[in-house]
Short mmCIF file of N, CA and C and ligand atoms in Angstrom, two decimals:
data_model
loop_
_atom_site.label_atom_id
_atom_site.label_comp_id
_atom_site.label_asym_id
_atom_site.label_seq_id
_atom_site.Cartn_x
_atom_site.Cartn_y
_atom_site.Cartn_z
N MET A 930 0.85 -1.20 0.00
CA MET A 930 0.00 0.00 0.00
C MET A 930 0.88 1.25 0.00
N ALA A 931 0.63 2.13 -0.92
CA ALA A 931 1.44 3.35 -0.99
C ALA A 931 0.96 4.37 0.02
N ASN A 932 1.88 5.19 0.46
CA ASN A 932 1.55 6.36 1.25
C ASN A 932 0.64 6.10 2.44
N GLU A 933 0.98 5.09 3.19
CA GLU A 933 0.25 4.78 4.42
C GLU A 933 0.82 5.67 5.54
N ARG A 934 0.00 5.85 6.60
CA ARG A 934 0.48 6.59 7.77
C ARG A 934 0.47 5.72 9.01
N THR A 935 1.42 5.98 9.89
CA THR A 935 1.41 5.32 11.19
C THR A 935 1.68 6.35 12.26
N PHE A 936 1.35 6.00 13.50
CA PHE A 936 1.55 6.89 14.64
C PHE A 936 2.75 6.40 15.44
N SER A 937 3.61 7.33 15.82
CA SER A 937 4.83 7.00 16.56
C SER A 937 4.93 7.85 17.81
N ILE A 938 5.49 7.28 18.87
CA ILE A 938 5.87 8.06 20.05
C ILE A 938 7.33 7.79 20.37
N LEU A 939 8.13 8.85 20.53
CA LEU A 939 9.45 8.72 21.12
C LEU A 939 9.23 8.90 22.62
N LYS A 940 9.47 7.82 23.36
CA LYS A 940 9.05 7.73 24.77
C LYS A 940 9.97 8.51 25.71
N PRO A 941 9.58 8.65 27.00
CA PRO A 941 10.37 9.48 27.92
C PRO A 941 11.83 9.05 28.07
N ASP A 942 12.15 7.78 27.86
CA ASP A 942 13.57 7.39 27.96
C ASP A 942 14.38 8.01 26.82
N ALA A 943 13.72 8.31 25.70
CA ALA A 943 14.41 8.92 24.56
C ALA A 943 14.63 10.42 24.79
N THR A 944 13.61 11.12 25.31
CA THR A 944 13.81 12.56 25.57
C THR A 944 14.80 12.75 26.72
N ARG A 945 14.73 11.88 27.73
CA ARG A 945 15.63 12.00 28.88
C ARG A 945 17.10 11.88 28.46
N ARG A 946 17.36 10.96 27.52
CA ARG A 946 18.75 10.75 27.09
C ARG A 946 19.15 11.63 25.90
N ASN A 947 18.21 12.52 25.46
CA ASN A 947 18.50 13.46 24.38
C ASN A 947 18.90 12.74 23.09
N ILE A 948 18.16 11.66 22.78
CA ILE A 948 18.47 10.87 21.58
C ILE A 948 17.34 10.92 20.55
N THR A 949 16.46 11.93 20.65
CA THR A 949 15.33 11.97 19.70
C THR A 949 15.82 12.18 18.27
N GLY A 950 16.88 12.96 18.09
CA GLY A 950 17.42 13.17 16.75
C GLY A 950 18.04 11.88 16.20
N ALA A 951 18.72 11.14 17.06
CA ALA A 951 19.33 9.87 16.63
C ALA A 951 18.25 8.87 16.21
N VAL A 952 17.15 8.84 16.95
CA VAL A 952 16.04 7.94 16.59
C VAL A 952 15.41 8.41 15.28
N ASN A 953 15.19 9.72 15.15
CA ASN A 953 14.61 10.24 13.91
C ASN A 953 15.50 9.92 12.71
N ALA A 954 16.80 9.92 12.90
CA ALA A 954 17.71 9.59 11.79
C ALA A 954 17.48 8.16 11.32
N VAL A 955 17.22 7.23 12.25
CA VAL A 955 16.94 5.84 11.87
C VAL A 955 15.61 5.76 11.13
N ILE A 956 14.61 6.50 11.63
CA ILE A 956 13.29 6.53 10.98
C ILE A 956 13.43 7.02 9.53
N GLU A 957 14.14 8.13 9.35
CA GLU A 957 14.26 8.71 8.01
C GLU A 957 15.12 7.83 7.09
N ALA A 958 16.15 7.22 7.65
CA ALA A 958 17.01 6.34 6.83
C ALA A 958 16.23 5.14 6.32
N ALA A 959 15.17 4.77 7.05
CA ALA A 959 14.34 3.64 6.62
C ALA A 959 13.33 4.04 5.54
N GLY A 960 13.30 5.31 5.20
CA GLY A 960 12.41 5.76 4.14
C GLY A 960 11.07 6.27 4.64
N LEU A 961 10.93 6.40 5.95
CA LEU A 961 9.69 6.96 6.51
C LEU A 961 9.86 8.47 6.67
N ARG A 962 8.80 9.20 6.36
CA ARG A 962 8.82 10.67 6.40
C ARG A 962 8.04 11.13 7.63
N ILE A 963 8.63 12.03 8.42
CA ILE A 963 7.96 12.58 9.61
C ILE A 963 7.10 13.76 9.13
N VAL A 964 5.78 13.52 8.99
CA VAL A 964 4.90 14.55 8.41
C VAL A 964 4.19 15.38 9.47
N ALA A 965 4.31 14.98 10.74
CA ALA A 965 3.85 15.79 11.87
C ALA A 965 4.64 15.35 13.09
N GLN A 966 4.92 16.31 13.97
CA GLN A 966 5.74 16.00 15.16
C GLN A 966 5.51 17.06 16.22
N ARG A 967 5.31 16.64 17.46
CA ARG A 967 5.13 17.61 18.55
C ARG A 967 5.67 17.01 19.84
N ARG A 968 6.37 17.83 20.59
CA ARG A 968 6.87 17.39 21.90
C ARG A 968 5.86 17.80 22.95
N ILE A 969 5.38 16.84 23.74
CA ILE A 969 4.35 17.12 24.74
C ILE A 969 4.67 16.38 26.04
N ARG A 970 3.99 16.78 27.09
CA ARG A 970 3.99 16.00 28.32
C ARG A 970 2.61 15.34 28.37
N MET A 971 2.55 14.02 28.27
CA MET A 971 1.25 13.33 28.31
C MET A 971 0.63 13.45 29.69
N THR A 972 -0.67 13.71 29.72
CA THR A 972 -1.38 13.66 30.99
C THR A 972 -1.67 12.20 31.32
N ARG A 973 -1.97 11.95 32.58
CA ARG A 973 -2.36 10.60 33.00
C ARG A 973 -3.57 10.12 32.20
N GLU A 974 -4.54 11.03 31.99
CA GLU A 974 -5.75 10.69 31.24
C GLU A 974 -5.40 10.29 29.81
N GLN A 975 -4.53 11.04 29.18
CA GLN A 975 -4.11 10.71 27.80
C GLN A 975 -3.43 9.35 27.74
N ALA A 976 -2.53 9.08 28.70
CA ALA A 976 -1.78 7.81 28.70
C ALA A 976 -2.72 6.64 28.97
N GLU A 977 -3.64 6.82 29.91
CA GLU A 977 -4.59 5.73 30.24
C GLU A 977 -5.49 5.43 29.04
N LYS A 978 -5.92 6.47 28.35
CA LYS A 978 -6.76 6.27 27.17
C LYS A 978 -5.96 5.61 26.05
N PHE A 979 -4.75 6.10 25.84
CA PHE A 979 -3.92 5.57 24.75
C PHE A 979 -3.65 4.07 24.93
N TYR A 980 -3.37 3.67 26.17
CA TYR A 980 -3.02 2.27 26.44
C TYR A 980 -4.18 1.46 27.03
N GLU A 981 -5.41 1.94 26.80
CA GLU A 981 -6.61 1.29 27.34
C GLU A 981 -6.66 -0.22 27.09
N VAL A 982 -6.21 -0.67 25.91
CA VAL A 982 -6.25 -2.11 25.59
C VAL A 982 -5.42 -2.94 26.55
N HIS A 983 -4.47 -2.28 27.25
CA HIS A 983 -3.59 -3.02 28.16
C HIS A 983 -4.02 -2.86 29.62
N LYS A 984 -5.25 -2.32 29.86
CA LYS A 984 -5.55 -1.93 31.25
C LYS A 984 -5.65 -3.10 32.23
N GLU A 985 -5.89 -4.30 31.72
CA GLU A 985 -5.92 -5.47 32.62
C GLU A 985 -4.54 -6.12 32.79
N ARG A 986 -3.55 -5.65 32.07
CA ARG A 986 -2.23 -6.28 32.13
C ARG A 986 -1.51 -5.84 33.40
N PRO A 987 -0.66 -6.72 33.95
CA PRO A 987 0.01 -6.40 35.22
C PRO A 987 0.93 -5.18 35.13
N PHE A 988 1.39 -4.85 33.92
CA PHE A 988 2.33 -3.74 33.78
C PHE A 988 1.64 -2.41 33.48
N PHE A 989 0.29 -2.38 33.48
CA PHE A 989 -0.43 -1.16 33.05
C PHE A 989 -0.06 0.07 33.90
N GLY A 990 -0.05 -0.10 35.22
CA GLY A 990 0.24 1.02 36.12
C GLY A 990 1.64 1.58 35.86
N GLU A 991 2.58 0.66 35.75
CA GLU A 991 3.98 1.01 35.48
C GLU A 991 4.11 1.73 34.12
N LEU A 992 3.35 1.24 33.15
CA LEU A 992 3.39 1.82 31.80
C LEU A 992 2.88 3.26 31.81
N VAL A 993 1.77 3.49 32.49
CA VAL A 993 1.20 4.84 32.57
C VAL A 993 2.16 5.76 33.34
N GLU A 994 2.73 5.26 34.44
CA GLU A 994 3.71 6.05 35.20
C GLU A 994 4.87 6.46 34.30
N PHE A 995 5.39 5.49 33.56
CA PHE A 995 6.54 5.76 32.68
C PHE A 995 6.19 6.77 31.60
N MET A 996 5.04 6.58 30.94
CA MET A 996 4.71 7.44 29.80
C MET A 996 4.41 8.88 30.22
N THR A 997 4.13 9.08 31.53
CA THR A 997 3.89 10.44 32.04
C THR A 997 5.07 10.96 32.84
N SER A 998 6.19 10.23 32.84
CA SER A 998 7.34 10.58 33.68
C SER A 998 8.21 11.68 33.07
N GLY A 999 7.99 12.00 31.82
CA GLY A 999 8.78 13.03 31.15
C GLY A 999 8.16 13.31 29.81
N PRO A 1000 8.74 14.28 29.06
CA PRO A 1000 8.18 14.60 27.75
C PRO A 1000 8.29 13.44 26.77
N VAL A 1001 7.38 13.42 25.81
CA VAL A 1001 7.43 12.47 24.70
C VAL A 1001 7.34 13.29 23.41
N VAL A 1002 7.70 12.66 22.30
CA VAL A 1002 7.51 13.28 20.99
C VAL A 1002 6.51 12.42 20.23
N VAL A 1003 5.34 13.00 19.95
CA VAL A 1003 4.33 12.27 19.16
C VAL A 1003 4.54 12.63 17.69
N GLN A 1004 4.38 11.63 16.83
CA GLN A 1004 4.70 11.82 15.42
C GLN A 1004 3.69 11.10 14.52
N VAL A 1005 3.54 11.62 13.32
CA VAL A 1005 2.88 10.89 12.24
C VAL A 1005 3.96 10.58 11.20
N LEU A 1006 4.11 9.30 10.86
CA LEU A 1006 5.08 8.87 9.86
C LEU A 1006 4.33 8.43 8.62
N GLU A 1007 4.89 8.74 7.46
CA GLU A 1007 4.24 8.38 6.21
C GLU A 1007 5.25 7.67 5.30
N GLY A 1008 4.75 6.71 4.56
CA GLY A 1008 5.60 6.00 3.61
C GLY A 1008 4.91 4.74 3.13
N GLU A 1009 5.58 4.04 2.24
CA GLU A 1009 5.03 2.80 1.73
C GLU A 1009 4.96 1.76 2.86
N ASN A 1010 3.81 1.15 3.06
CA ASN A 1010 3.62 0.16 4.13
C ASN A 1010 4.14 0.68 5.48
N ALA A 1011 3.79 1.91 5.79
CA ALA A 1011 4.38 2.58 6.96
C ALA A 1011 4.17 1.81 8.26
N VAL A 1012 2.99 1.20 8.45
CA VAL A 1012 2.71 0.51 9.71
C VAL A 1012 3.69 -0.66 9.89
N ALA A 1013 3.75 -1.53 8.91
CA ALA A 1013 4.63 -2.71 9.01
C ALA A 1013 6.10 -2.30 8.96
N LYS A 1014 6.41 -1.32 8.12
CA LYS A 1014 7.79 -0.86 8.00
C LYS A 1014 8.31 -0.33 9.33
N TYR A 1015 7.48 0.47 10.02
CA TYR A 1015 7.94 1.06 11.29
C TYR A 1015 8.05 -0.03 12.36
N ARG A 1016 7.13 -1.01 12.38
CA ARG A 1016 7.26 -2.11 13.35
C ARG A 1016 8.60 -2.83 13.15
N GLU A 1017 8.98 -2.98 11.86
CA GLU A 1017 10.25 -3.64 11.55
C GLU A 1017 11.43 -2.79 12.02
N VAL A 1018 11.35 -1.49 11.79
CA VAL A 1018 12.43 -0.58 12.18
C VAL A 1018 12.55 -0.48 13.70
N MET A 1019 11.40 -0.55 14.42
CA MET A 1019 11.44 -0.49 15.89
C MET A 1019 12.10 -1.72 16.48
N GLY A 1020 11.79 -2.90 15.94
CA GLY A 1020 12.28 -4.15 16.51
C GLY A 1020 11.36 -4.68 17.59
N ALA A 1021 11.68 -5.84 18.13
CA ALA A 1021 10.82 -6.51 19.13
C ALA A 1021 10.63 -5.63 20.36
N THR A 1022 9.46 -5.80 21.02
CA THR A 1022 9.12 -5.04 22.23
C THR A 1022 10.24 -5.13 23.27
N ASN A 1023 10.76 -6.35 23.46
CA ASN A 1023 11.87 -6.57 24.40
C ASN A 1023 13.19 -6.39 23.66
N PRO A 1024 13.99 -5.38 24.03
CA PRO A 1024 15.23 -5.12 23.28
C PRO A 1024 16.17 -6.32 23.24
N ALA A 1025 16.06 -7.21 24.23
CA ALA A 1025 16.92 -8.41 24.23
C ALA A 1025 16.60 -9.31 23.05
N GLN A 1026 15.37 -9.16 22.51
CA GLN A 1026 14.97 -9.99 21.36
C GLN A 1026 14.94 -9.20 20.05
N ALA A 1027 15.35 -7.95 20.10
CA ALA A 1027 15.26 -7.10 18.90
C ALA A 1027 16.44 -7.37 17.96
N ALA A 1028 16.15 -7.32 16.66
CA ALA A 1028 17.17 -7.61 15.64
C ALA A 1028 18.18 -6.46 15.54
N ASP A 1029 19.36 -6.82 15.09
CA ASP A 1029 20.42 -5.82 14.87
C ASP A 1029 19.93 -4.72 13.95
N GLY A 1030 20.32 -3.50 14.25
CA GLY A 1030 19.97 -2.36 13.40
C GLY A 1030 18.64 -1.72 13.75
N THR A 1031 17.82 -2.40 14.57
CA THR A 1031 16.53 -1.81 14.94
C THR A 1031 16.73 -0.74 16.02
N ILE A 1032 15.72 0.14 16.14
CA ILE A 1032 15.79 1.21 17.13
C ILE A 1032 15.89 0.62 18.54
N ARG A 1033 15.07 -0.38 18.83
CA ARG A 1033 15.09 -0.92 20.19
C ARG A 1033 16.39 -1.66 20.49
N LYS A 1034 16.96 -2.34 19.51
CA LYS A 1034 18.25 -3.00 19.73
C LYS A 1034 19.32 -1.96 20.05
N GLN A 1035 19.28 -0.84 19.31
CA GLN A 1035 20.31 0.19 19.50
C GLN A 1035 20.11 1.00 20.76
N PHE A 1036 18.84 1.29 21.10
CA PHE A 1036 18.60 2.33 22.10
C PHE A 1036 17.79 1.90 23.32
N ALA A 1037 16.95 0.86 23.22
CA ALA A 1037 16.01 0.60 24.32
C ALA A 1037 16.72 0.09 25.56
N GLU A 1038 16.17 0.48 26.72
CA GLU A 1038 16.80 0.14 28.00
C GLU A 1038 16.21 -1.13 28.60
N SER A 1039 14.93 -1.40 28.33
CA SER A 1039 14.25 -2.56 28.91
C SER A 1039 12.95 -2.77 28.16
N VAL A 1040 12.21 -3.85 28.49
CA VAL A 1040 10.93 -4.12 27.83
C VAL A 1040 9.92 -3.01 28.10
N GLY A 1041 10.03 -2.36 29.25
CA GLY A 1041 9.12 -1.26 29.57
C GLY A 1041 9.59 0.05 28.95
N GLU A 1042 10.88 0.35 29.15
CA GLU A 1042 11.44 1.62 28.67
C GLU A 1042 12.12 1.35 27.34
N ASN A 1043 11.27 1.23 26.31
CA ASN A 1043 11.77 0.71 25.03
C ASN A 1043 11.72 1.74 23.90
N THR A 1044 11.87 3.02 24.28
CA THR A 1044 12.23 4.11 23.37
C THR A 1044 11.16 4.57 22.39
N VAL A 1045 10.41 3.63 21.79
CA VAL A 1045 9.44 4.01 20.76
C VAL A 1045 8.14 3.22 20.86
N HIS A 1046 7.09 3.85 20.39
CA HIS A 1046 5.81 3.17 20.12
C HIS A 1046 5.53 3.29 18.64
N GLY A 1047 4.92 2.27 18.07
CA GLY A 1047 4.40 2.36 16.70
C GLY A 1047 3.08 1.61 16.62
N SER A 1048 2.14 2.14 15.86
CA SER A 1048 0.82 1.51 15.73
C SER A 1048 0.97 0.08 15.22
N ASP A 1049 0.01 -0.79 15.63
CA ASP A 1049 0.10 -2.20 15.21
C ASP A 1049 -0.84 -2.53 14.04
N SER A 1050 -1.62 -1.56 13.57
CA SER A 1050 -2.47 -1.78 12.39
C SER A 1050 -2.83 -0.41 11.80
N ALA A 1051 -3.26 -0.41 10.55
CA ALA A 1051 -3.66 0.85 9.91
C ALA A 1051 -4.88 1.45 10.59
N ASP A 1052 -5.81 0.59 11.04
CA ASP A 1052 -7.00 1.10 11.74
C ASP A 1052 -6.61 1.76 13.06
N ASN A 1053 -5.74 1.09 13.83
CA ASN A 1053 -5.29 1.70 15.09
C ASN A 1053 -4.47 2.96 14.84
N ALA A 1054 -3.71 2.99 13.76
CA ALA A 1054 -2.94 4.20 13.43
C ALA A 1054 -3.88 5.40 13.29
N LYS A 1055 -4.99 5.21 12.60
CA LYS A 1055 -5.96 6.32 12.42
C LYS A 1055 -6.49 6.80 13.76
N ILE A 1056 -6.85 5.83 14.62
CA ILE A 1056 -7.39 6.18 15.95
C ILE A 1056 -6.34 6.91 16.78
N GLU A 1057 -5.12 6.39 16.76
CA GLU A 1057 -4.04 6.98 17.57
C GLU A 1057 -3.66 8.37 17.06
N ILE A 1058 -3.55 8.52 15.74
CA ILE A 1058 -3.23 9.84 15.16
C ILE A 1058 -4.28 10.85 15.59
N ALA A 1059 -5.55 10.44 15.54
CA ALA A 1059 -6.65 11.36 15.87
C ALA A 1059 -6.65 11.76 17.34
N GLN A 1060 -6.00 10.95 18.20
CA GLN A 1060 -5.93 11.33 19.63
C GLN A 1060 -4.99 12.52 19.85
N PHE A 1061 -4.04 12.71 18.95
CA PHE A 1061 -3.01 13.74 19.17
C PHE A 1061 -2.90 14.80 18.08
N PHE A 1062 -3.44 14.53 16.88
CA PHE A 1062 -3.28 15.47 15.77
C PHE A 1062 -4.60 15.70 15.04
N THR A 1063 -4.75 16.92 14.48
CA THR A 1063 -5.84 17.18 13.54
C THR A 1063 -5.24 17.15 12.13
N ASP A 1064 -6.08 17.10 11.12
CA ASP A 1064 -5.60 17.10 9.73
C ASP A 1064 -4.71 18.32 9.45
N ALA A 1065 -5.05 19.44 10.06
CA ALA A 1065 -4.29 20.68 9.82
C ALA A 1065 -2.87 20.62 10.37
N ASP A 1066 -2.61 19.69 11.32
CA ASP A 1066 -1.26 19.56 11.89
C ASP A 1066 -0.32 18.81 10.96
N ILE A 1067 -0.90 18.09 9.98
CA ILE A 1067 -0.11 17.17 9.17
C ILE A 1067 0.21 17.82 7.82
N ALA A 1068 1.51 17.99 7.57
CA ALA A 1068 1.97 18.58 6.30
C ALA A 1068 2.70 17.51 5.51
N ALA A 1069 2.00 16.87 4.63
CA ALA A 1069 2.57 15.73 3.92
C ALA A 1069 3.19 16.15 2.60
P1 ATP B 1899 4.14 -0.26 21.54
O1 ATP B 1899 2.67 -0.52 21.66
O2 ATP B 1899 4.69 0.66 22.60
O3 ATP B 1899 4.55 0.13 20.16
P2 ATP B 1899 4.55 -3.07 21.33
O4 ATP B 1899 3.38 -3.07 20.43
O5 ATP B 1899 5.84 -3.67 20.87
O6 ATP B 1899 4.92 -1.61 21.80
P3 ATP B 1899 2.72 -3.93 23.39
O7 ATP B 1899 2.55 -5.37 23.65
O8 ATP B 1899 1.67 -3.16 22.64
O9 ATP B 1899 4.16 -3.73 22.70
O10 ATP B 1899 2.97 -3.24 24.78
C1 ATP B 1899 2.86 -1.83 24.91
C2 ATP B 1899 3.96 -1.30 25.77
O11 ATP B 1899 3.80 -1.80 27.10
C3 ATP B 1899 5.38 -1.76 25.37
O12 ATP B 1899 5.97 -1.00 24.35
C4 ATP B 1899 6.11 -1.58 26.68
O13 ATP B 1899 6.46 -0.22 26.89
C5 ATP B 1899 5.06 -1.99 27.70
N1 ATP B 1899 5.19 -3.41 28.05
C6 ATP B 1899 4.85 -4.47 27.31
N2 ATP B 1899 5.14 -5.62 27.92
C7 ATP B 1899 5.69 -5.27 29.11
C8 ATP B 1899 6.19 -5.99 30.22
N3 ATP B 1899 6.20 -7.33 30.24
N4 ATP B 1899 6.67 -5.29 31.27
C9 ATP B 1899 6.67 -3.93 31.27
N5 ATP B 1899 6.20 -3.19 30.27
C10 ATP B 1899 5.72 -3.83 29.20
MG1 MG B 1900 1.53 -2.08 20.87
#
């Protein structure tokens, strides 16, 4: 599919270590275009809503604490097969299992503090993008 969009978050471990530019370089080198980007501090309400599907998981509280512990960079990425491409570029959730060259292999600190989020389907990408951006924010 041409010109698909996905939603990305550079998580608080990335802003804390001042590596957002290094992560963006990997994203761009993979052929994904950053068509919207904003640095924000997520509220608890935003984080709980964003990760609602995980609310019964044992790590939910920790996840919300982490995602609100510092600034994040929310992004819209565009490119061919952007959803699957970005999942590939991010690497496995657990950096110990992430392939060489992936963002999580290079940068992630742990399964919880794993540097990036990327949508897991085109439908979820639309929902996630709409939580943080309007059409007017996106310059493609
Ligand atoms: P993301 O949704 O952030 O792109 P993902 O799709 O690879 O990552 P999910 O299974 O959707 O992983 O989990 C969402 C997030 O919850 C993970 O990125 C991670 O930050 C956190 N998480 C997942 N599993 C664990 C765990 N076992 N312990 C702590 N945190 C976890
Ligand atoms: Mg996920």
